[in-house]
mmCIF file with all atom_site columns, C-alpha atoms in Angstrom:
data_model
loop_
_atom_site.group_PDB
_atom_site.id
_atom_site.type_symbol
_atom_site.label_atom_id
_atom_site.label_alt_id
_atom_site.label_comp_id
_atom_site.label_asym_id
_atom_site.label_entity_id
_atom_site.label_seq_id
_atom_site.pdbx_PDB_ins_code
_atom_site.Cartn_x
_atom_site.Cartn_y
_atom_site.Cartn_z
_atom_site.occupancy
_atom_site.B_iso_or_equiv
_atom_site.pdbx_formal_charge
_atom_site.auth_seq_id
_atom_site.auth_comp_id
_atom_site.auth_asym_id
_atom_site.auth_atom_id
_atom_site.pdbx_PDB_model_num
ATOM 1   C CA . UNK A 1 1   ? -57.102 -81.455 7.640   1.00 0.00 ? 1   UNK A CA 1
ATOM 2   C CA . UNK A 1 2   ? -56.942 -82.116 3.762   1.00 0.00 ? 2   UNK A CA 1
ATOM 3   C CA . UNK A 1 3   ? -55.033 -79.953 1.162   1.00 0.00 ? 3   UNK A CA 1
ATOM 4   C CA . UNK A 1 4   ? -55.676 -80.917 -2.364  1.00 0.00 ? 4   UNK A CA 1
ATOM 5   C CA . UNK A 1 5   ? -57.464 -84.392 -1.401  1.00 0.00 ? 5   UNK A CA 1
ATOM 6   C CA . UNK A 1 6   ? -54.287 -85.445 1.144   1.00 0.00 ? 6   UNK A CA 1
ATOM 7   C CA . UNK A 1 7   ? -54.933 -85.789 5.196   1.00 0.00 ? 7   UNK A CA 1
ATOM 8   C CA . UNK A 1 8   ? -51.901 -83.692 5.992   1.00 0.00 ? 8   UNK A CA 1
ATOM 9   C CA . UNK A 1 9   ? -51.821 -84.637 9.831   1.00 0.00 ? 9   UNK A CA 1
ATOM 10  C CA . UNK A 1 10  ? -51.639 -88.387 8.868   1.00 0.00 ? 10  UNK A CA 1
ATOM 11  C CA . UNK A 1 11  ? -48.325 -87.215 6.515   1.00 0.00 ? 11  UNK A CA 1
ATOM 12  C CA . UNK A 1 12  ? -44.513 -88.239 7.014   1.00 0.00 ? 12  UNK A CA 1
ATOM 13  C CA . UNK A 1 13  ? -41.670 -85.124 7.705   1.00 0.00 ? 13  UNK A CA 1
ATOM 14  C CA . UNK A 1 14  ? -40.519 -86.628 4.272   1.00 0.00 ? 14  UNK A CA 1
ATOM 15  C CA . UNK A 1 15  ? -44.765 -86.470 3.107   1.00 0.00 ? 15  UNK A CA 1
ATOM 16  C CA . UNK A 1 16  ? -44.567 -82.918 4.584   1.00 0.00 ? 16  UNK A CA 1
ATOM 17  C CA . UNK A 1 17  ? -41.688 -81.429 3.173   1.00 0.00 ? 17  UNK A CA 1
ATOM 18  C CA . UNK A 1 18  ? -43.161 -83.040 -0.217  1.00 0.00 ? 18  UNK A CA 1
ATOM 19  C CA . UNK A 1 19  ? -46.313 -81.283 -0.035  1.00 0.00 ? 19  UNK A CA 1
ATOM 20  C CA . UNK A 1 20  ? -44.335 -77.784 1.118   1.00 0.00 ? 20  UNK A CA 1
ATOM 21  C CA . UNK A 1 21  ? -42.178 -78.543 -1.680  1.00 0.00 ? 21  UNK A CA 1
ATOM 22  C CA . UNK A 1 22  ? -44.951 -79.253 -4.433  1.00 0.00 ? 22  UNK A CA 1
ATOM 23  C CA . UNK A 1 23  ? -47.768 -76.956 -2.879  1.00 0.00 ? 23  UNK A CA 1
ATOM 24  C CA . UNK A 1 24  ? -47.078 -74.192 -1.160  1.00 0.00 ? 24  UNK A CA 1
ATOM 25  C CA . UNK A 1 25  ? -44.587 -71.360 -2.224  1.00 0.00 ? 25  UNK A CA 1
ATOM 26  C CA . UNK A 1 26  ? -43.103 -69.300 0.456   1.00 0.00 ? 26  UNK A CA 1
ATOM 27  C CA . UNK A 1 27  ? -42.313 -65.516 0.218   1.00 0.00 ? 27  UNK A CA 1
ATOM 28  C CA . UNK A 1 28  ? -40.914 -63.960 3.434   1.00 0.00 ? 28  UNK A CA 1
ATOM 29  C CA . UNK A 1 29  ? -40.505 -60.016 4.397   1.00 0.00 ? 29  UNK A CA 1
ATOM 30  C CA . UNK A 1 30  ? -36.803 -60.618 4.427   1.00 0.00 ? 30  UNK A CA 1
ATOM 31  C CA . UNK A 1 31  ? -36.580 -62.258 1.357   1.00 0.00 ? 31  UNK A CA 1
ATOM 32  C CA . UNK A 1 32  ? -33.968 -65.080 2.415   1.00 0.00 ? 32  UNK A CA 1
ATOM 33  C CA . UNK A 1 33  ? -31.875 -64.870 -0.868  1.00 0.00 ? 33  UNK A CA 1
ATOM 34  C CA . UNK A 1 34  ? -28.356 -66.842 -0.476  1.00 0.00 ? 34  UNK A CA 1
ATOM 35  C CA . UNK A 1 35  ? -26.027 -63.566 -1.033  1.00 0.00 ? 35  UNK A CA 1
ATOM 36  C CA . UNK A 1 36  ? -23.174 -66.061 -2.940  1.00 0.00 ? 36  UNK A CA 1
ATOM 37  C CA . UNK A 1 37  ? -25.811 -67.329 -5.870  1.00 0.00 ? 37  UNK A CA 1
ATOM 38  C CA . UNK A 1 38  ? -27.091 -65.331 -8.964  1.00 0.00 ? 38  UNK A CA 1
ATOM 39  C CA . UNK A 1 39  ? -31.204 -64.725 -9.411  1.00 0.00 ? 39  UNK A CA 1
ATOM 40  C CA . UNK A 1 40  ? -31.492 -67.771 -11.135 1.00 0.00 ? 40  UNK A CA 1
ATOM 41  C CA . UNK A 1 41  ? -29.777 -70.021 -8.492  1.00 0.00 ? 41  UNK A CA 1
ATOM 42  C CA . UNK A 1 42  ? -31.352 -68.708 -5.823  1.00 0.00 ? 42  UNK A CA 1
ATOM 43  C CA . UNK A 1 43  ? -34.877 -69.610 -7.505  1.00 0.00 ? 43  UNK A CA 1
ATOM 44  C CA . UNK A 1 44  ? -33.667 -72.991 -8.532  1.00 0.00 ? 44  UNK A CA 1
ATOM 45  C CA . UNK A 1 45  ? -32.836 -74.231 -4.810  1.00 0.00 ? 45  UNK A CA 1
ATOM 46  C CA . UNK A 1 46  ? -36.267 -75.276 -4.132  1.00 0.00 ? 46  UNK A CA 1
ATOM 47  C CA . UNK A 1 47  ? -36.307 -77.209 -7.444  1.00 0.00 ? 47  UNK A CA 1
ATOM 48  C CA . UNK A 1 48  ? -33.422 -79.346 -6.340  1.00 0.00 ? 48  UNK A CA 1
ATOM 49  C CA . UNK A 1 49  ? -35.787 -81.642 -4.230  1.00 0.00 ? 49  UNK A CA 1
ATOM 50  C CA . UNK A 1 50  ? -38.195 -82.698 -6.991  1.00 0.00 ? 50  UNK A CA 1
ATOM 51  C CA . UNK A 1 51  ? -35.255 -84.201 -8.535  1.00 0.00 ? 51  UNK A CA 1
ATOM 52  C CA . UNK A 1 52  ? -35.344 -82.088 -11.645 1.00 0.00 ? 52  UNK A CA 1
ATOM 53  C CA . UNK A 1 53  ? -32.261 -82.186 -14.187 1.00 0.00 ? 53  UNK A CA 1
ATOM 54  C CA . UNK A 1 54  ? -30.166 -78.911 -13.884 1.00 0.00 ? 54  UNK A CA 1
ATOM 55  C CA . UNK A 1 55  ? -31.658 -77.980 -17.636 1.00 0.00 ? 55  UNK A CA 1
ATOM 56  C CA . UNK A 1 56  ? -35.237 -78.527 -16.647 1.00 0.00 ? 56  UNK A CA 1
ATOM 57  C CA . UNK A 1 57  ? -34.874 -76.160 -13.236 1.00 0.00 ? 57  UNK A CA 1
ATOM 58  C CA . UNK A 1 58  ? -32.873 -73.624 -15.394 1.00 0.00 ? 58  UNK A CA 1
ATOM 59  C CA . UNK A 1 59  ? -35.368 -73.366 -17.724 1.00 0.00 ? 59  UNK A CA 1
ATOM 60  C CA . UNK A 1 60  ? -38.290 -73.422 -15.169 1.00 0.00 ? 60  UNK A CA 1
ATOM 61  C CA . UNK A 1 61  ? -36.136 -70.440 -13.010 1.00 0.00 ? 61  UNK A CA 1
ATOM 62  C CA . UNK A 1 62  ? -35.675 -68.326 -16.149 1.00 0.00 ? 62  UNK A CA 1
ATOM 63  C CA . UNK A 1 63  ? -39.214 -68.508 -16.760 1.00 0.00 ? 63  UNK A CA 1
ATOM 64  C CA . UNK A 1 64  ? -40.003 -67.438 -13.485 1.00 0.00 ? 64  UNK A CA 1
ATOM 65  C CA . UNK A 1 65  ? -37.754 -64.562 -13.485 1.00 0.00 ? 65  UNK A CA 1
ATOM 66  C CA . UNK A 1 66  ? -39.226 -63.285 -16.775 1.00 0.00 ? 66  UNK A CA 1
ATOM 67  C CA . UNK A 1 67  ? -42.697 -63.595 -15.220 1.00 0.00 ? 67  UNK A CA 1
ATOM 68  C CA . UNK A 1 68  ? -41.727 -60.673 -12.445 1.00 0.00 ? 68  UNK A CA 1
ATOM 69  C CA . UNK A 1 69  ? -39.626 -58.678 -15.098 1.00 0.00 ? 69  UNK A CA 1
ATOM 70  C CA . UNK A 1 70  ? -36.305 -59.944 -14.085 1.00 0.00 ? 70  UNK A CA 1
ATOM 71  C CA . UNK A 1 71  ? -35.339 -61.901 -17.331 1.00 0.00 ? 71  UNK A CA 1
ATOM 72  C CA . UNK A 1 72  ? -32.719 -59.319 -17.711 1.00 0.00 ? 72  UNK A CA 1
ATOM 73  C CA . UNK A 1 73  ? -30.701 -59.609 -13.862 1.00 0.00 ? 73  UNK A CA 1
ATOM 74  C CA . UNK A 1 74  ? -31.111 -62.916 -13.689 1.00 0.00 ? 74  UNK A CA 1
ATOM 75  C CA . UNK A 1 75  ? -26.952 -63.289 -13.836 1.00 0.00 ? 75  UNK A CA 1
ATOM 76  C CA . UNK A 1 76  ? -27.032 -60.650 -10.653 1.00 0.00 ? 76  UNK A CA 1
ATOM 77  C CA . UNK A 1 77  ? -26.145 -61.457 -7.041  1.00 0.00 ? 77  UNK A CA 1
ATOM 78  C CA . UNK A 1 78  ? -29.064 -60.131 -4.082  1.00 0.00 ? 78  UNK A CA 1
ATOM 79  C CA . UNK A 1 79  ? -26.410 -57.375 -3.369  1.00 0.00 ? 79  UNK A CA 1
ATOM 80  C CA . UNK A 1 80  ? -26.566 -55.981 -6.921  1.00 0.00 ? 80  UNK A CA 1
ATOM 81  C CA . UNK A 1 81  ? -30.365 -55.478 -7.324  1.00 0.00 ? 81  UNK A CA 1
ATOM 82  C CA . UNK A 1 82  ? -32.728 -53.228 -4.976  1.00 0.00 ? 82  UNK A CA 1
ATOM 83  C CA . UNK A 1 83  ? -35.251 -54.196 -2.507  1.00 0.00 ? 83  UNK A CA 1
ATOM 84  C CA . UNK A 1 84  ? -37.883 -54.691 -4.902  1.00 0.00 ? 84  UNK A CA 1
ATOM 85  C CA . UNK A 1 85  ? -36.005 -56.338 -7.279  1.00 0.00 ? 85  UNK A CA 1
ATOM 86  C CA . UNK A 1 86  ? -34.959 -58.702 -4.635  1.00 0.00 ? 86  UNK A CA 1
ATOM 87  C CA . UNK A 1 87  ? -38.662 -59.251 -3.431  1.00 0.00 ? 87  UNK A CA 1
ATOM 88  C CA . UNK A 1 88  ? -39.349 -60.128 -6.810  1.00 0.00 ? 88  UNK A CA 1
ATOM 89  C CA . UNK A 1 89  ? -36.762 -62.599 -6.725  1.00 0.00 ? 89  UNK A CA 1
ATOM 90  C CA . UNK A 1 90  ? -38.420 -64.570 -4.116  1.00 0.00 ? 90  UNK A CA 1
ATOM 91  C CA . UNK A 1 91  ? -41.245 -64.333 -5.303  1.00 0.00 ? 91  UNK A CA 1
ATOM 92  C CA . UNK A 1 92  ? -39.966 -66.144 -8.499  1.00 0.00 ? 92  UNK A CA 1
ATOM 93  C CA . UNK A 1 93  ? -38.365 -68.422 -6.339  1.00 0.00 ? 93  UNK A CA 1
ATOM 94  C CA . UNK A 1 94  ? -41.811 -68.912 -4.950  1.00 0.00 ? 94  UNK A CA 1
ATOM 95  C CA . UNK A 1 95  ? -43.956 -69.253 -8.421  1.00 0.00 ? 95  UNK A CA 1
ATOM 96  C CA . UNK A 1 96  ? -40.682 -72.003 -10.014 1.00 0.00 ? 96  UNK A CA 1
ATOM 97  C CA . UNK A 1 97  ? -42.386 -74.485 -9.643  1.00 0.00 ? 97  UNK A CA 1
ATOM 98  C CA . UNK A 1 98  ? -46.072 -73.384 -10.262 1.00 0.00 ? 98  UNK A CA 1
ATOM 99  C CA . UNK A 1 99  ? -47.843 -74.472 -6.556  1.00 0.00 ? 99  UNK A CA 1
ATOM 100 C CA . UNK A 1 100 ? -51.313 -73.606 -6.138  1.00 0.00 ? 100 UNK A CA 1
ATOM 101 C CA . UNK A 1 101 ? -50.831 -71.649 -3.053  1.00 0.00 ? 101 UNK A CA 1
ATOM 102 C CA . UNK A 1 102 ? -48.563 -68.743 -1.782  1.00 0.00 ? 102 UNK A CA 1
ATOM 103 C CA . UNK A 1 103 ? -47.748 -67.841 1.510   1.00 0.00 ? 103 UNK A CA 1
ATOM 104 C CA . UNK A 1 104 ? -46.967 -64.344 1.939   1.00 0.00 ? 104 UNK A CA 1
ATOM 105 C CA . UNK A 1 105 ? -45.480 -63.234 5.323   1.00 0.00 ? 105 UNK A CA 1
ATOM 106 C CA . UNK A 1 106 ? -45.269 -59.343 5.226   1.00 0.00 ? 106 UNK A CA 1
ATOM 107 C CA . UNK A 1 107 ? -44.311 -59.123 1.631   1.00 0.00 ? 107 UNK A CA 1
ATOM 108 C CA . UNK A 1 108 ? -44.124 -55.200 1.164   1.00 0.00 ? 108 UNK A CA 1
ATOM 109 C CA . UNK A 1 109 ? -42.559 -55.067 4.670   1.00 0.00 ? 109 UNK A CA 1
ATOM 110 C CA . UNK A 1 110 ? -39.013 -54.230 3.821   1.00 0.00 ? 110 UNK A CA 1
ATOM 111 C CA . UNK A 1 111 ? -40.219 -52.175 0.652   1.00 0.00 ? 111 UNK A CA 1
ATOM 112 C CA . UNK A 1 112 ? -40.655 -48.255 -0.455  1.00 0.00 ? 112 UNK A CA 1
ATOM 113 C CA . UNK A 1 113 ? -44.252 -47.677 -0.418  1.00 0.00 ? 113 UNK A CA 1
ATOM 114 C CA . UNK A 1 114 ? -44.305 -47.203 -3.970  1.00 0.00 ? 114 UNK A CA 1
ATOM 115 C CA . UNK A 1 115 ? -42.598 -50.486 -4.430  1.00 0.00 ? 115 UNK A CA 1
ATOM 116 C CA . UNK A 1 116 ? -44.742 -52.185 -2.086  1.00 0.00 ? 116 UNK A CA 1
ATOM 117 C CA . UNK A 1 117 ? -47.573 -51.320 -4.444  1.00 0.00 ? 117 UNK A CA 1
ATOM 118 C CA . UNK A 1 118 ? -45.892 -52.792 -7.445  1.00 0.00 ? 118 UNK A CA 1
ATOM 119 C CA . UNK A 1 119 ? -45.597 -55.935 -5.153  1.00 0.00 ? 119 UNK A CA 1
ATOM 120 C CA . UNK A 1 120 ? -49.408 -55.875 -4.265  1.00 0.00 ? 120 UNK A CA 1
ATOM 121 C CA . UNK A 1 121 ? -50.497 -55.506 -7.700  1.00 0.00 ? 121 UNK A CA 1
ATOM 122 C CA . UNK A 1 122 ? -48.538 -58.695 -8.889  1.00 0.00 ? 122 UNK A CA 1
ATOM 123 C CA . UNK A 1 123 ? -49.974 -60.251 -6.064  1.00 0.00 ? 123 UNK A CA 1
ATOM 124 C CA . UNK A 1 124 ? -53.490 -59.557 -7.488  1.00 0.00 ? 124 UNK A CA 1
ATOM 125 C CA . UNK A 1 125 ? -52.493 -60.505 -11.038 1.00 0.00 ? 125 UNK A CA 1
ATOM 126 C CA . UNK A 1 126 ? -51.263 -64.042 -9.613  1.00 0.00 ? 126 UNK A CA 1
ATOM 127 C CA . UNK A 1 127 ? -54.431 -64.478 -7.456  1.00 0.00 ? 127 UNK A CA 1
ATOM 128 C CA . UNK A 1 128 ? -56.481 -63.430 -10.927 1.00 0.00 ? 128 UNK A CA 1
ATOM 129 C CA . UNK A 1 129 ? -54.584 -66.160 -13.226 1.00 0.00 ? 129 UNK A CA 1
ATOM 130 C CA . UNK A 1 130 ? -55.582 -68.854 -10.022 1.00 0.00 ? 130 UNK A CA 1
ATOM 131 C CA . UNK A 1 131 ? -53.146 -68.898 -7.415  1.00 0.00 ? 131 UNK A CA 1
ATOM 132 C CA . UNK A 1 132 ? -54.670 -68.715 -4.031  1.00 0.00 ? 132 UNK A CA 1
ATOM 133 C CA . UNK A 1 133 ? -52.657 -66.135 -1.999  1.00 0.00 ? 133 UNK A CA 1
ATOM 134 C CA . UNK A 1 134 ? -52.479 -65.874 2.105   1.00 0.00 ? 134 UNK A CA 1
ATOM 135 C CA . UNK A 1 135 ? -50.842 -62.919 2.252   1.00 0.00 ? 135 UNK A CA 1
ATOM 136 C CA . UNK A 1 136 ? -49.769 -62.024 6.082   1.00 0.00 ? 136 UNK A CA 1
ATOM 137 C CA . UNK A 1 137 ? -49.570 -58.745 7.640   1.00 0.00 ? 137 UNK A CA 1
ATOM 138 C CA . UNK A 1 138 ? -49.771 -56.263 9.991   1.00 0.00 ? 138 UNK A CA 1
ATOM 139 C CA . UNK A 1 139 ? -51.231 -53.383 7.588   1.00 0.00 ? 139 UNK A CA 1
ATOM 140 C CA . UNK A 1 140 ? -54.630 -52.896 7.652   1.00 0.00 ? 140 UNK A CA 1
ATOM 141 C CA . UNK A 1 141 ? -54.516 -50.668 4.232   1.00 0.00 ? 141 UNK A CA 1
ATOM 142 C CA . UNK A 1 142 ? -52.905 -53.938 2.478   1.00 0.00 ? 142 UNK A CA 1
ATOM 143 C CA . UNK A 1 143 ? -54.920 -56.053 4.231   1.00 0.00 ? 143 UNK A CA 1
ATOM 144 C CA . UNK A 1 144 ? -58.537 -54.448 3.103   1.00 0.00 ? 144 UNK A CA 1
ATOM 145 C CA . UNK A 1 145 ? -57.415 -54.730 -0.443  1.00 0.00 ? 145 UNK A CA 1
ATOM 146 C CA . UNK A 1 146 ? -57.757 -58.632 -0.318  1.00 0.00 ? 146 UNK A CA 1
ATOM 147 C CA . UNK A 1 147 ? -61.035 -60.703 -1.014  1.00 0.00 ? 147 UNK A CA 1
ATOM 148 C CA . UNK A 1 148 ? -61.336 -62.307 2.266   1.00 0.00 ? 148 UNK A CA 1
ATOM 149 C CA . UNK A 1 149 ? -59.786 -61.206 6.017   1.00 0.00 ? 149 UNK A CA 1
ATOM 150 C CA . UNK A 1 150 ? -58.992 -63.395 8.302   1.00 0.00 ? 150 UNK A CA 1
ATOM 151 C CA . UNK A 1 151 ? -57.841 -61.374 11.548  1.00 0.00 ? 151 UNK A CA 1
ATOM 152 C CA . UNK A 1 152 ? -55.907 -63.399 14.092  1.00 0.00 ? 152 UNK A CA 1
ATOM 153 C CA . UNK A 1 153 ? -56.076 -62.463 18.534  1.00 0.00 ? 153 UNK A CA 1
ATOM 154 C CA . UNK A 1 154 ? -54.436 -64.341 20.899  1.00 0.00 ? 154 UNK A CA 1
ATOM 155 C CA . UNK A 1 155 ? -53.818 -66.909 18.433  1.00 0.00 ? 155 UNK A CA 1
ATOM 156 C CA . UNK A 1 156 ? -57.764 -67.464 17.723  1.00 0.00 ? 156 UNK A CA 1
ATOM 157 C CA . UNK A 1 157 ? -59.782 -66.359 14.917  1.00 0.00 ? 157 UNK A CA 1
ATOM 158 C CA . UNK A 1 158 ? -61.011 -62.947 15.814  1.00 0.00 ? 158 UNK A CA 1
ATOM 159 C CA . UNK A 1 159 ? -63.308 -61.950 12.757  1.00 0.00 ? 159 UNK A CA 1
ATOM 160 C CA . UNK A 1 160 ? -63.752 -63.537 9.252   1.00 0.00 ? 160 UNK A CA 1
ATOM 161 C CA . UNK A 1 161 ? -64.933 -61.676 6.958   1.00 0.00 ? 161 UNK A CA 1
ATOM 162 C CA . UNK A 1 162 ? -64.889 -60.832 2.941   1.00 0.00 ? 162 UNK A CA 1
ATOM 163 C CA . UNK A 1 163 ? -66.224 -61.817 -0.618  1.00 0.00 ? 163 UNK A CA 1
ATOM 164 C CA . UNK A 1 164 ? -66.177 -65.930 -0.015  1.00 0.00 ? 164 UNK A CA 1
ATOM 165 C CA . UNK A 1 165 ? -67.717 -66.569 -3.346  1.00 0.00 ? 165 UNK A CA 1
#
């Protein structure tokens, strides 16, 4: 299949992990934060591999952080901020280094309901400013809130359906 113009099937592990790297940002349920680095490291790991100068990811990481309204904790270790704060975190981690797509596997998950909200409506707002979103889960309130649902059965497409325009 293509993604952005390249046959991915025809790709290197090195071509992969480029395109992974450069295209896709990953937020997970469990947030995978490293407990021993700060906000900021932990969203400049993935900009190690494009071989960015410790200024340039810095910068880029800050940036992030400010996006999800975590300019100010960005000095704090995942033990010292709340779940939310902590989802946001990835997902700054995820938006570093601007891909066009975001994976979302069970995003609100691990969250307070109310918290989970907050989540969801950032979600929208990055969707609205172009991002495409594929947001994964097992909650059919969340999932009728998106544009287009995909629903998965024994590993086969089970129904497709939503605003495709």
């Amino acid at each position: 299949y293509l993604l952005d113009g390249d046959e991915v099937s025809r790709q290197s592990d090195n071509g992969l992990a480029k395109i992974r790297n450069e295209k896709i940002g990953f937020i997970f349920q469990s947030f995978n934060l490293l407990p021993k680095l700060t906000a900021v490291e932990n969203v400049e790991l993935p900009l190690i591999y494009r071989g960015l100068s410790h200024k340039q990811r810095r910068k880029m990481a800050e940036e992030s952080l400010g996006k999800v309204g975590l300019g100010d904790r960005i000095h704090h270790r995942p033990t010292e901020l709340s779940g939310g704060q902590q989802q946001r975190v990835a997902i700054a981690r995820a938006l570093a280094g601007d891909p066009p797509i975001l994976l979302a596997d069970e995003p609100t998950g691990a969250l307070d309901s109310n918290t989970g909200k907050e989540i969801l409506h950032m979600m929208k707002q990055l969707n609205e400013q172009g991002h495409t979103i594929i947001l994964i889960t097992h909650d059919l309130s969340i999932a009728n809130q998106a544009k287009r649902v995909i629903q998965l059965k024994d590993g086969k497409i089970s129904e497709d359906r939503g605003n495709l325009a």
